């Protein structure tokens, strides 16, 4: 998996308004109703991470989940990070049915 250029990252981020690129990674912060909802989302995200064999740098304080994604093997952001960001978005902000 090859590292994306900064221009490619910025272009891809247009589809991910909750995410920002800095410090060689893409970052997002999500706020939930309460700790239980936040932890539930983290549990669902964990299954996606395992399926993709790609794991975030993340932290949780009460109802806020902070996530940073980069591909260590490529020393930067790759398509793998955007694939996981897309899965995370589907979990934390499901489309209205």
C-alpha atoms as a PDB file:
ATOM      1  CA  UNK A   1       0.000   0.000   0.000  1.00  0.00           C
ATOM      2  CA  UNK A   2       1.573   3.270  -1.069  1.00  0.00           C
ATOM      3  CA  UNK A   3       1.401   6.585   0.752  1.00  0.00           C
ATOM      4  CA  UNK A   4      -0.963   9.140  -0.791  1.00  0.00           C
ATOM      5  CA  UNK A   5       0.206  12.626  -1.736  1.00  0.00           C
ATOM      6  CA  UNK A   6      -1.097  15.553   0.285  1.00  0.00           C
ATOM      7  CA  UNK A   7      -3.129  16.655  -2.761  1.00  0.00           C
ATOM      8  CA  UNK A   8      -4.743  13.199  -3.050  1.00  0.00           C
ATOM      9  CA  UNK A   9      -5.533  13.212   0.668  1.00  0.00           C
ATOM     10  CA  UNK A  10      -7.128  16.671   0.516  1.00  0.00           C
ATOM     11  CA  UNK A  11      -9.183  15.603  -2.513  1.00  0.00           C
ATOM     12  CA  UNK A  12     -10.422  12.438  -0.764  1.00  0.00           C
ATOM     13  CA  UNK A  13     -11.258  14.420   2.378  1.00  0.00           C
ATOM     14  CA  UNK A  14     -13.921  16.311   0.414  1.00  0.00           C
ATOM     15  CA  UNK A  15     -16.056  13.182   0.901  1.00  0.00           C
ATOM     16  CA  UNK A  16     -15.269  13.129   4.648  1.00  0.00           C
ATOM     17  CA  UNK A  17     -16.235  16.510   6.138  1.00  0.00           C
ATOM     18  CA  UNK A  18     -15.717  15.289   9.722  1.00  0.00           C
ATOM     19  CA  UNK A  19     -12.069  14.434   9.048  1.00  0.00           C
ATOM     20  CA  UNK A  20      -8.935  16.604   8.887  1.00  0.00           C
ATOM     21  CA  UNK A  21      -5.395  15.911   7.699  1.00  0.00           C
ATOM     22  CA  UNK A  22      -2.459  16.928   9.893  1.00  0.00           C
ATOM     23  CA  UNK A  23       0.577  15.300  11.532  1.00  0.00           C
ATOM     24  CA  UNK A  24       0.771  12.695   8.754  1.00  0.00           C
ATOM     25  CA  UNK A  25      -2.663  11.206   9.594  1.00  0.00           C
ATOM     26  CA  UNK A  26      -6.382  11.828   9.158  1.00  0.00           C
ATOM     27  CA  UNK A  27      -8.255  12.727  12.334  1.00  0.00           C
ATOM     28  CA  UNK A  28     -11.874  12.921  13.466  1.00  0.00           C
ATOM     29  CA  UNK A  29     -13.768  13.475  16.680  1.00  0.00           C
ATOM     30  CA  UNK A  30     -17.280  12.160  17.270  1.00  0.00           C
ATOM     31  CA  UNK A  31     -19.602  13.074  20.115  1.00  0.00           C
ATOM     32  CA  UNK A  32     -22.321  10.702  21.279  1.00  0.00           C
ATOM     33  CA  UNK A  33     -25.318  10.999  23.580  1.00  0.00           C
ATOM     34  CA  UNK A  34     -23.524   9.227  26.435  1.00  0.00           C
ATOM     35  CA  UNK A  35     -20.648   6.873  27.282  1.00  0.00           C
ATOM     36  CA  UNK A  36     -22.659   3.737  26.494  1.00  0.00           C
ATOM     37  CA  UNK A  37     -23.421   4.893  22.943  1.00  0.00           C
ATOM     38  CA  UNK A  38     -19.804   5.893  22.405  1.00  0.00           C
ATOM     39  CA  UNK A  39     -18.488   2.565  23.666  1.00  0.00           C
ATOM     40  CA  UNK A  40     -21.045   0.701  21.569  1.00  0.00           C
ATOM     41  CA  UNK A  41     -19.796   2.501  18.436  1.00  0.00           C
ATOM     42  CA  UNK A  42     -16.206   1.690  19.409  1.00  0.00           C
ATOM     43  CA  UNK A  43     -17.120  -1.991  19.695  1.00  0.00           C
ATOM     44  CA  UNK A  44     -18.681  -1.987  16.224  1.00  0.00           C
ATOM     45  CA  UNK A  45     -15.688  -0.107  14.803  1.00  0.00           C
ATOM     46  CA  UNK A  46     -13.362  -2.697  16.371  1.00  0.00           C
ATOM     47  CA  UNK A  47     -14.963  -5.450  14.269  1.00  0.00           C
ATOM     48  CA  UNK A  48     -14.386  -3.387  11.100  1.00  0.00           C
ATOM     49  CA  UNK A  49     -10.784  -2.814  12.136  1.00  0.00           C
ATOM     50  CA  UNK A  50     -10.223  -6.536  12.523  1.00  0.00           C
ATOM     51  CA  UNK A  51     -11.904  -7.289   9.195  1.00  0.00           C
ATOM     52  CA  UNK A  52      -9.636  -4.763   7.448  1.00  0.00           C
ATOM     53  CA  UNK A  53      -6.596  -5.695   9.573  1.00  0.00           C
ATOM     54  CA  UNK A  54      -6.107  -1.977  10.191  1.00  0.00           C
ATOM     55  CA  UNK A  55      -6.251  -0.429  13.632  1.00  0.00           C
ATOM     56  CA  UNK A  56      -6.721   3.216  14.638  1.00  0.00           C
ATOM     57  CA  UNK A  57      -4.999   5.308  17.211  1.00  0.00           C
ATOM     58  CA  UNK A  58      -8.038   6.297  19.242  1.00  0.00           C
ATOM     59  CA  UNK A  59      -9.121   7.562  22.618  1.00  0.00           C
ATOM     60  CA  UNK A  60     -12.394   7.932  24.438  1.00  0.00           C
ATOM     61  CA  UNK A  61     -13.365  10.392  27.155  1.00  0.00           C
ATOM     62  CA  UNK A  62     -16.942   9.893  28.354  1.00  0.00           C
ATOM     63  CA  UNK A  63     -19.046  10.514  25.208  1.00  0.00           C
ATOM     64  CA  UNK A  64     -16.293  11.685  22.829  1.00  0.00           C
ATOM     65  CA  UNK A  65     -14.326   9.405  20.537  1.00  0.00           C
ATOM     66  CA  UNK A  66     -11.144  10.782  18.953  1.00  0.00           C
ATOM     67  CA  UNK A  67      -9.637   8.807  16.059  1.00  0.00           C
ATOM     68  CA  UNK A  68      -6.387   9.143  14.078  1.00  0.00           C
ATOM     69  CA  UNK A  69      -5.686   6.982  11.041  1.00  0.00           C
ATOM     70  CA  UNK A  70      -2.413   6.401   9.220  1.00  0.00           C
ATOM     71  CA  UNK A  71      -0.691   3.360   7.762  1.00  0.00           C
ATOM     72  CA  UNK A  72       2.504   2.710   9.693  1.00  0.00           C
ATOM     73  CA  UNK A  73       4.008   0.470   6.985  1.00  0.00           C
ATOM     74  CA  UNK A  74       3.684   3.317   4.461  1.00  0.00           C
ATOM     75  CA  UNK A  75       4.632   6.044   6.958  1.00  0.00           C
ATOM     76  CA  UNK A  76       1.529   8.068   6.090  1.00  0.00           C
ATOM     77  CA  UNK A  77      -2.037   8.028   4.861  1.00  0.00           C
ATOM     78  CA  UNK A  78      -3.082   5.393   2.316  1.00  0.00           C
ATOM     79  CA  UNK A  79      -6.302   4.188   0.721  1.00  0.00           C
ATOM     80  CA  UNK A  80      -6.530   1.708   3.599  1.00  0.00           C
ATOM     81  CA  UNK A  81      -7.096   4.625   5.980  1.00  0.00           C
ATOM     82  CA  UNK A  82      -9.894   6.021   3.851  1.00  0.00           C
ATOM     83  CA  UNK A  83     -11.512   2.594   3.618  1.00  0.00           C
ATOM     84  CA  UNK A  84     -11.569   2.384   7.417  1.00  0.00           C
ATOM     85  CA  UNK A  85     -12.763   6.018   7.703  1.00  0.00           C
ATOM     86  CA  UNK A  86     -15.657   5.131   5.405  1.00  0.00           C
ATOM     87  CA  UNK A  87     -16.580   2.146   7.607  1.00  0.00           C
ATOM     88  CA  UNK A  88     -16.347   4.339  10.717  1.00  0.00           C
ATOM     89  CA  UNK A  89     -18.598   6.972   9.144  1.00  0.00           C
ATOM     90  CA  UNK A  90     -21.215   4.308   8.350  1.00  0.00           C
ATOM     91  CA  UNK A  91     -21.220   3.267  12.011  1.00  0.00           C
ATOM     92  CA  UNK A  92     -21.193   6.653  13.745  1.00  0.00           C
ATOM     93  CA  UNK A  93     -23.428   8.490  11.284  1.00  0.00           C
ATOM     94  CA  UNK A  94     -25.760   5.970   9.616  1.00  0.00           C
ATOM     95  CA  UNK A  95     -27.794   7.215   6.669  1.00  0.00           C
ATOM     96  CA  UNK A  96     -31.408   8.077   7.425  1.00  0.00           C
ATOM     97  CA  UNK A  97     -33.657   5.265   6.299  1.00  0.00           C
END
